Amino acid sequence: MTTTNVKDERGNSMIGKQLQYIRQALNLSQNEMAYALDLTLITVWRIETGRQKPLPKTIRHIQEVLCYDEEDLIEINELLAESENSRRHARLKKKLREQANL
């Protein structure tokens, strides 16, 4: 995730939605994601639900651990906006799993 503050149609930060998308693509529970990122379960939950905005250093740490890039985030945002494109979702989720190597 980058430090750019991308917003959804309601003006909410997309960081939480992006993290949730990546977590689900990796078939991880919030608890497993928290463990992989060395964060607390409540922190992952708060970020995903938009109740907490992560610090830039936390965002960089998540990006390093999960091995995704700006291009992946752009594609996630596009897919979240259009919602129905199962082939594209499947390709991106496979790519994210391979990159994360978890």
mmCIF file of N, CA and C in Angstrom:
data_model
loop_
_atom_site.group_PDB
_atom_site.id
_atom_site.type_symbol
_atom_site.label_atom_id
_atom_site.label_comp_id
_atom_site.label_asym_id
_atom_site.label_seq_id
_atom_site.Cartn_x
_atom_site.Cartn_y
_atom_site.Cartn_z
ATOM 1 N N MET A 1 0.829 -1.149 0.000
ATOM 2 C CA MET A 1 0.000 0.000 0.000
ATOM 3 C C MET A 1 0.885 1.227 0.000
ATOM 4 N N THR A 2 0.471 2.173 -0.723
ATOM 5 C CA THR A 2 1.264 3.392 -0.758
ATOM 6 C C THR A 2 0.675 4.396 0.210
ATOM 7 N N THR A 3 1.389 5.474 0.400
ATOM 8 C CA THR A 3 0.900 6.499 1.305
ATOM 9 C C THR A 3 -0.090 7.431 0.635
ATOM 10 N N THR A 4 -0.366 7.218 -0.669
ATOM 11 C CA THR A 4 -1.392 8.031 -1.309
ATOM 12 C C THR A 4 -2.727 7.671 -0.702
ATOM 13 N N ASN A 5 -3.548 8.652 -0.474
ATOM 14 C CA ASN A 5 -4.800 8.447 0.230
ATOM 15 C C ASN A 5 -5.939 8.295 -0.770
ATOM 16 N N VAL A 6 -6.072 7.121 -1.343
ATOM 17 C CA VAL A 6 -7.134 6.835 -2.302
ATOM 18 C C VAL A 6 -8.435 6.684 -1.524
ATOM 19 N N LYS A 7 -9.501 7.289 -2.047
ATOM 20 C CA LYS A 7 -10.800 7.265 -1.371
ATOM 21 C C LYS A 7 -11.822 6.525 -2.222
ATOM 22 N N ASP A 8 -12.804 5.910 -1.544
ATOM 23 C CA ASP A 8 -13.899 5.275 -2.261
ATOM 24 C C ASP A 8 -14.983 6.312 -2.533
ATOM 25 N N GLU A 9 -16.138 5.856 -3.055
ATOM 26 C CA GLU A 9 -17.208 6.772 -3.434
ATOM 27 C C GLU A 9 -17.786 7.537 -2.244
ATOM 28 N N ARG A 10 -17.619 7.020 -1.040
ATOM 29 C CA ARG A 10 -18.105 7.696 0.161
ATOM 30 C C ARG A 10 -17.040 8.582 0.808
ATOM 31 N N GLY A 11 -15.849 8.602 0.233
ATOM 32 C CA GLY A 11 -14.772 9.414 0.793
ATOM 33 C C GLY A 11 -13.952 8.693 1.843
ATOM 34 N N ASN A 12 -14.187 7.389 2.008
ATOM 35 C CA ASN A 12 -13.431 6.601 2.975
ATOM 36 C C ASN A 12 -12.129 6.117 2.365
ATOM 37 N N SER A 13 -11.122 5.972 3.179
ATOM 38 C CA SER A 13 -9.827 5.497 2.714
ATOM 39 C C SER A 13 -9.952 4.074 2.181
ATOM 40 N N MET A 14 -9.238 3.797 1.094
ATOM 41 C CA MET A 14 -9.283 2.466 0.478
ATOM 42 C C MET A 14 -8.275 1.510 1.108
ATOM 43 N N ILE A 15 -7.423 1.998 1.995
ATOM 44 C CA ILE A 15 -6.374 1.153 2.558
ATOM 45 C C ILE A 15 -6.959 -0.102 3.187
ATOM 46 N N GLY A 16 -8.011 0.054 3.970
ATOM 47 C CA GLY A 16 -8.634 -1.092 4.632
ATOM 48 C C GLY A 16 -9.209 -2.087 3.642
ATOM 49 N N LYS A 17 -9.861 -1.576 2.616
ATOM 50 C CA LYS A 17 -10.445 -2.457 1.601
ATOM 51 C C LYS A 17 -9.357 -3.182 0.823
ATOM 52 N N GLN A 18 -8.258 -2.479 0.559
ATOM 53 C CA GLN A 18 -7.137 -3.109 -0.142
ATOM 54 C C GLN A 18 -6.537 -4.227 0.708
ATOM 55 N N LEU A 19 -6.324 -3.946 1.992
ATOM 56 C CA LEU A 19 -5.752 -4.958 2.878
ATOM 57 C C LEU A 19 -6.675 -6.166 2.985
ATOM 58 N N GLN A 20 -7.956 -5.924 3.108
ATOM 59 C CA GLN A 20 -8.915 -7.024 3.187
ATOM 60 C C GLN A 20 -8.901 -7.851 1.901
ATOM 61 N N TYR A 21 -8.850 -7.190 0.763
ATOM 62 C CA TYR A 21 -8.807 -7.897 -0.518
ATOM 63 C C TYR A 21 -7.571 -8.801 -0.586
ATOM 64 N N ILE A 22 -6.428 -8.249 -0.216
ATOM 65 C CA ILE A 22 -5.182 -9.022 -0.254
ATOM 66 C C ILE A 22 -5.256 -10.190 0.720
ATOM 67 N N ARG A 23 -5.759 -9.938 1.922
ATOM 68 C CA ARG A 23 -5.880 -11.016 2.921
ATOM 69 C C ARG A 23 -6.761 -12.141 2.394
ATOM 70 N N GLN A 24 -7.880 -11.784 1.817
ATOM 71 C CA GLN A 24 -8.786 -12.807 1.284
ATOM 72 C C GLN A 24 -8.164 -13.528 0.090
ATOM 73 N N ALA A 25 -7.414 -12.806 -0.731
ATOM 74 C CA ALA A 25 -6.724 -13.438 -1.864
ATOM 75 C C ALA A 25 -5.713 -14.466 -1.383
ATOM 76 N N LEU A 26 -5.123 -14.205 -0.215
ATOM 77 C CA LEU A 26 -4.134 -15.125 0.348
ATOM 78 C C LEU A 26 -4.777 -16.216 1.199
ATOM 79 N N ASN A 27 -6.099 -16.191 1.268
ATOM 80 C CA ASN A 27 -6.862 -17.171 2.062
ATOM 81 C C ASN A 27 -6.424 -17.172 3.520
ATOM 82 N N LEU A 28 -6.239 -15.987 4.073
ATOM 83 C CA LEU A 28 -5.829 -15.855 5.469
ATOM 84 C C LEU A 28 -6.970 -15.284 6.299
ATOM 85 N N SER A 29 -7.064 -15.741 7.530
ATOM 86 C CA SER A 29 -7.977 -15.114 8.483
ATOM 87 C C SER A 29 -7.332 -13.814 8.956
ATOM 88 N N GLN A 30 -8.089 -12.990 9.627
ATOM 89 C CA GLN A 30 -7.499 -11.770 10.181
ATOM 90 C C GLN A 30 -6.406 -12.121 11.188
ATOM 91 N N ASN A 31 -6.622 -13.172 11.943
ATOM 92 C CA ASN A 31 -5.625 -13.607 12.921
ATOM 93 C C ASN A 31 -4.334 -14.054 12.235
ATOM 94 N N GLU A 32 -4.462 -14.828 11.168
ATOM 95 C CA GLU A 32 -3.282 -15.283 10.420
ATOM 96 C C GLU A 32 -2.557 -14.098 9.773
ATOM 97 N N MET A 33 -3.330 -13.140 9.257
ATOM 98 C CA MET A 33 -2.733 -11.948 8.653
ATOM 99 C C MET A 33 -1.981 -11.154 9.717
ATOM 100 N N ALA A 34 -2.590 -10.986 10.868
ATOM 101 C CA ALA A 34 -1.939 -10.252 11.957
ATOM 102 C C ALA A 34 -0.620 -10.922 12.328
ATOM 103 N N TYR A 35 -0.623 -12.228 12.428
ATOM 104 C CA TYR A 35 0.599 -12.971 12.767
ATOM 105 C C TYR A 35 1.667 -12.767 11.689
ATOM 106 N N ALA A 36 1.280 -12.882 10.428
ATOM 107 C CA ALA A 36 2.236 -12.734 9.320
ATOM 108 C C ALA A 36 2.840 -11.334 9.292
ATOM 109 N N LEU A 37 2.052 -10.337 9.687
ATOM 110 C CA LEU A 37 2.506 -8.951 9.640
ATOM 111 C C LEU A 37 3.103 -8.470 10.961
ATOM 112 N N ASP A 38 3.070 -9.325 11.975
ATOM 113 C CA ASP A 38 3.538 -8.961 13.310
ATOM 114 C C ASP A 38 2.753 -7.759 13.845
ATOM 115 N N LEU A 39 1.443 -7.812 13.630
ATOM 116 C CA LEU A 39 0.515 -6.812 14.150
ATOM 117 C C LEU A 39 -0.487 -7.520 15.045
ATOM 118 N N THR A 40 -1.232 -6.776 15.810
ATOM 119 C CA THR A 40 -2.279 -7.397 16.612
ATOM 120 C C THR A 40 -3.509 -7.644 15.744
ATOM 121 N N LEU A 41 -4.331 -8.585 16.162
ATOM 122 C CA LEU A 41 -5.576 -8.875 15.466
ATOM 123 C C LEU A 41 -6.454 -7.630 15.436
ATOM 124 N N ILE A 42 -6.529 -6.926 16.544
ATOM 125 C CA ILE A 42 -7.370 -5.724 16.599
ATOM 126 C C ILE A 42 -6.879 -4.650 15.634
ATOM 127 N N THR A 43 -5.564 -4.556 15.430
ATOM 128 C CA THR A 43 -5.022 -3.575 14.483
ATOM 129 C C THR A 43 -5.447 -3.915 13.062
ATOM 130 N N VAL A 44 -5.328 -5.182 12.682
ATOM 131 C CA VAL A 44 -5.763 -5.602 11.344
ATOM 132 C C VAL A 44 -7.252 -5.320 11.172
ATOM 133 N N TRP A 45 -8.042 -5.665 12.166
ATOM 134 C CA TRP A 45 -9.487 -5.432 12.102
ATOM 135 C C TRP A 45 -9.781 -3.952 11.958
ATOM 136 N N ARG A 46 -9.122 -3.114 12.760
ATOM 137 C CA ARG A 46 -9.365 -1.672 12.701
ATOM 138 C C ARG A 46 -8.980 -1.084 11.343
ATOM 139 N N ILE A 47 -7.862 -1.538 10.781
ATOM 140 C CA ILE A 47 -7.452 -1.042 9.459
ATOM 141 C C ILE A 47 -8.469 -1.460 8.404
ATOM 142 N N GLU A 48 -8.849 -2.737 8.423
ATOM 143 C CA GLU A 48 -9.795 -3.232 7.416
ATOM 144 C C GLU A 48 -11.148 -2.541 7.499
ATOM 145 N N THR A 49 -11.581 -2.198 8.692
ATOM 146 C CA THR A 49 -12.904 -1.576 8.852
ATOM 147 C C THR A 49 -12.850 -0.055 8.772
ATOM 148 N N GLY A 50 -11.657 0.502 8.564
ATOM 149 C CA GLY A 50 -11.510 1.936 8.434
ATOM 150 C C GLY A 50 -11.518 2.689 9.744
ATOM 151 N N ARG A 51 -11.448 1.980 10.853
ATOM 152 C CA ARG A 51 -11.440 2.627 12.155
ATOM 153 C C ARG A 51 -10.050 3.140 12.541
ATOM 154 N N GLN A 52 -9.040 2.677 11.821
ATOM 155 C CA GLN A 52 -7.673 3.119 12.084
ATOM 156 C C GLN A 52 -6.946 3.287 10.760
ATOM 157 N N LYS A 53 -6.283 4.409 10.613
ATOM 158 C CA LYS A 53 -5.456 4.637 9.434
ATOM 159 C C LYS A 53 -4.024 4.289 9.826
ATOM 160 N N PRO A 54 -3.422 3.338 9.135
ATOM 161 C CA PRO A 54 -2.057 2.954 9.498
ATOM 162 C C PRO A 54 -1.047 4.053 9.188
ATOM 163 N N LEU A 55 -0.007 4.085 9.986
ATOM 164 C CA LEU A 55 1.092 5.019 9.744
ATOM 165 C C LEU A 55 1.807 4.636 8.454
ATOM 166 N N PRO A 56 2.461 5.586 7.793
ATOM 167 C CA PRO A 56 3.202 5.265 6.567
ATOM 168 C C PRO A 56 4.213 4.127 6.765
ATOM 169 N N LYS A 57 4.880 4.070 7.916
ATOM 170 C CA LYS A 57 5.848 2.989 8.134
ATOM 171 C C LYS A 57 5.144 1.635 8.237
ATOM 172 N N THR A 58 3.926 1.618 8.779
ATOM 173 C CA THR A 58 3.161 0.370 8.849
ATOM 174 C C THR A 58 2.740 -0.057 7.450
ATOM 175 N N ILE A 59 2.337 0.898 6.644
ATOM 176 C CA ILE A 59 1.951 0.607 5.258
ATOM 177 C C ILE A 59 3.139 0.019 4.501
ATOM 178 N N ARG A 60 4.308 0.622 4.659
ATOM 179 C CA ARG A 60 5.516 0.098 3.984
ATOM 180 C C ARG A 60 5.851 -1.310 4.478
ATOM 181 N N HIS A 61 5.709 -1.535 5.784
ATOM 182 C CA HIS A 61 5.979 -2.861 6.350
ATOM 183 C C HIS A 61 5.031 -3.911 5.752
ATOM 184 N N ILE A 62 3.749 -3.587 5.674
ATOM 185 C CA ILE A 62 2.767 -4.509 5.095
ATOM 186 C C ILE A 62 3.122 -4.806 3.650
ATOM 187 N N GLN A 63 3.475 -3.766 2.904
ATOM 188 C CA GLN A 63 3.830 -3.941 1.494
ATOM 189 C C GLN A 63 5.065 -4.825 1.345
ATOM 190 N N GLU A 64 6.058 -4.646 2.189
ATOM 191 C CA GLU A 64 7.278 -5.469 2.126
ATOM 192 C C GLU A 64 6.991 -6.919 2.464
ATOM 193 N N VAL A 65 6.194 -7.151 3.494
ATOM 194 C CA VAL A 65 5.903 -8.529 3.911
ATOM 195 C C VAL A 65 5.063 -9.251 2.872
ATOM 196 N N LEU A 66 4.082 -8.571 2.319
ATOM 197 C CA LEU A 66 3.160 -9.222 1.382
ATOM 198 C C LEU A 66 3.602 -9.126 -0.072
ATOM 199 N N CYS A 67 4.646 -8.376 -0.344
ATOM 200 C CA CYS A 67 5.284 -8.325 -1.675
ATOM 201 C C CYS A 67 4.335 -7.913 -2.803
ATOM 202 N N TYR A 68 3.640 -6.831 -2.632
ATOM 203 C CA TYR A 68 2.822 -6.315 -3.720
ATOM 204 C C TYR A 68 3.304 -4.918 -4.080
ATOM 205 N N ASP A 69 2.866 -4.452 -5.241
ATOM 206 C CA ASP A 69 3.349 -3.157 -5.708
ATOM 207 C C ASP A 69 2.180 -2.234 -6.069
ATOM 208 N N GLU A 70 2.525 -1.046 -6.507
ATOM 209 C CA GLU A 70 1.531 -0.027 -6.863
ATOM 210 C C GLU A 70 0.579 -0.528 -7.951
ATOM 211 N N GLU A 71 1.113 -1.252 -8.913
ATOM 212 C CA GLU A 71 0.285 -1.793 -9.997
ATOM 213 C C GLU A 71 -0.792 -2.727 -9.441
ATOM 214 N N ASP A 72 -0.417 -3.543 -8.464
ATOM 215 C CA ASP A 72 -1.397 -4.441 -7.838
ATOM 216 C C ASP A 72 -2.506 -3.642 -7.161
ATOM 217 N N LEU A 73 -2.131 -2.565 -6.473
ATOM 218 C CA LEU A 73 -3.130 -1.741 -5.782
ATOM 219 C C LEU A 73 -4.079 -1.059 -6.758
ATOM 220 N N ILE A 74 -3.550 -0.622 -7.869
ATOM 221 C CA ILE A 74 -4.392 -0.002 -8.897
ATOM 222 C C ILE A 74 -5.410 -1.021 -9.394
ATOM 223 N N GLU A 75 -4.944 -2.232 -9.658
ATOM 224 C CA GLU A 75 -5.854 -3.281 -10.135
ATOM 225 C C GLU A 75 -6.886 -3.650 -9.069
ATOM 226 N N ILE A 76 -6.464 -3.710 -7.809
ATOM 227 C CA ILE A 76 -7.406 -3.995 -6.725
ATOM 228 C C ILE A 76 -8.483 -2.915 -6.687
ATOM 229 N N ASN A 77 -8.082 -1.654 -6.762
ATOM 230 C CA ASN A 77 -9.057 -0.551 -6.735
ATOM 231 C C ASN A 77 -10.035 -0.647 -7.898
ATOM 232 N N GLU A 78 -9.533 -0.983 -9.071
ATOM 233 C CA GLU A 78 -10.414 -1.135 -10.234
ATOM 234 C C GLU A 78 -11.397 -2.278 -10.024
ATOM 235 N N LEU A 79 -10.899 -3.397 -9.497
ATOM 236 C CA LEU A 79 -11.762 -4.554 -9.270
ATOM 237 C C LEU A 79 -12.796 -4.284 -8.175
ATOM 238 N N LEU A 80 -12.395 -3.569 -7.139
ATOM 239 C CA LEU A 80 -13.351 -3.222 -6.091
ATOM 240 C C LEU A 80 -14.458 -2.326 -6.651
ATOM 241 N N ALA A 81 -14.118 -1.477 -7.593
ATOM 242 C CA ALA A 81 -15.094 -0.570 -8.191
ATOM 243 C C ALA A 81 -16.065 -1.305 -9.108
ATOM 244 N N GLU A 82 -15.578 -2.288 -9.835
ATOM 245 C CA GLU A 82 -16.453 -2.968 -10.801
ATOM 246 C C GLU A 82 -17.068 -4.245 -10.259
ATOM 247 N N SER A 83 -16.496 -4.832 -9.259
ATOM 248 C CA SER A 83 -16.964 -6.011 -8.527
ATOM 249 C C SER A 83 -17.208 -7.289 -9.343
ATOM 250 N N GLU A 84 -17.703 -7.224 -10.544
ATOM 251 C CA GLU A 84 -17.996 -8.440 -11.299
ATOM 252 C C GLU A 84 -17.022 -8.649 -12.461
ATOM 253 N N ASN A 85 -15.952 -9.309 -12.182
ATOM 254 C CA ASN A 85 -14.999 -9.704 -13.205
ATOM 255 C C ASN A 85 -14.204 -10.859 -12.623
ATOM 256 N N SER A 86 -14.846 -12.025 -12.556
ATOM 257 C CA SER A 86 -14.281 -13.153 -11.830
ATOM 258 C C SER A 86 -12.936 -13.634 -12.381
ATOM 259 N N ARG A 87 -12.748 -13.598 -13.680
ATOM 260 C CA ARG A 87 -11.461 -14.034 -14.243
ATOM 261 C C ARG A 87 -10.336 -13.105 -13.805
ATOM 262 N N ARG A 88 -10.605 -11.824 -13.868
ATOM 263 C CA ARG A 88 -9.586 -10.850 -13.463
ATOM 264 C C ARG A 88 -9.295 -10.968 -11.967
ATOM 265 N N HIS A 89 -10.342 -11.163 -11.155
ATOM 266 C CA HIS A 89 -10.146 -11.383 -9.717
ATOM 267 C C HIS A 89 -9.268 -12.609 -9.489
ATOM 268 N N ALA A 90 -9.576 -13.683 -10.180
ATOM 269 C CA ALA A 90 -8.828 -14.935 -10.007
ATOM 270 C C ALA A 90 -7.360 -14.760 -10.387
ATOM 271 N N ARG A 91 -7.083 -14.064 -11.494
ATOM 272 C CA ARG A 91 -5.692 -13.830 -11.915
ATOM 273 C C ARG A 91 -4.933 -13.006 -10.879
ATOM 274 N N LEU A 92 -5.566 -11.945 -10.405
ATOM 275 C CA LEU A 92 -4.897 -11.088 -9.433
ATOM 276 C C LEU A 92 -4.668 -11.828 -8.120
ATOM 277 N N LYS A 93 -5.651 -12.572 -7.662
ATOM 278 C CA LYS A 93 -5.496 -13.316 -6.407
ATOM 279 C C LYS A 93 -4.376 -14.339 -6.516
ATOM 280 N N LYS A 94 -4.282 -15.016 -7.664
ATOM 281 C CA LYS A 94 -3.193 -15.978 -7.871
ATOM 282 C C LYS A 94 -1.843 -15.262 -7.830
ATOM 283 N N LYS A 95 -1.750 -14.133 -8.497
ATOM 284 C CA LYS A 95 -0.502 -13.346 -8.512
ATOM 285 C C LYS A 95 -0.113 -12.918 -7.105
ATOM 286 N N LEU A 96 -1.072 -12.424 -6.335
ATOM 287 C CA LEU A 96 -0.796 -11.984 -4.969
ATOM 288 C C LEU A 96 -0.300 -13.133 -4.103
ATOM 289 N N ARG A 97 -0.925 -14.317 -4.255
ATOM 290 C CA ARG A 97 -0.488 -15.491 -3.472
ATOM 291 C C ARG A 97 0.939 -15.870 -3.831
ATOM 292 N N GLU A 98 1.266 -15.856 -5.120
ATOM 293 C CA GLU A 98 2.621 -16.219 -5.552
ATOM 294 C C GLU A 98 3.646 -15.214 -5.059
ATOM 295 N N GLN A 99 3.301 -13.935 -5.118
ATOM 296 C CA GLN A 99 4.238 -12.893 -4.691
ATOM 297 C C GLN A 99 4.474 -12.944 -3.180
ATOM 298 N N ALA A 100 3.419 -13.185 -2.406
ATOM 299 C CA ALA A 100 3.528 -13.171 -0.949
ATOM 300 C C ALA A 100 4.323 -14.348 -0.434
ATOM 301 N N ASN A 101 4.227 -15.460 -1.115
ATOM 302 C CA ASN A 101 4.994 -16.655 -0.742
ATOM 303 C C ASN A 101 4.761 -17.048 0.720
ATOM 304 N N LEU A 102 3.500 -16.956 1.156
ATOM 305 C CA LEU A 102 3.139 -17.334 2.537
ATOM 306 C C LEU A 102 2.633 -18.743 2.584
#
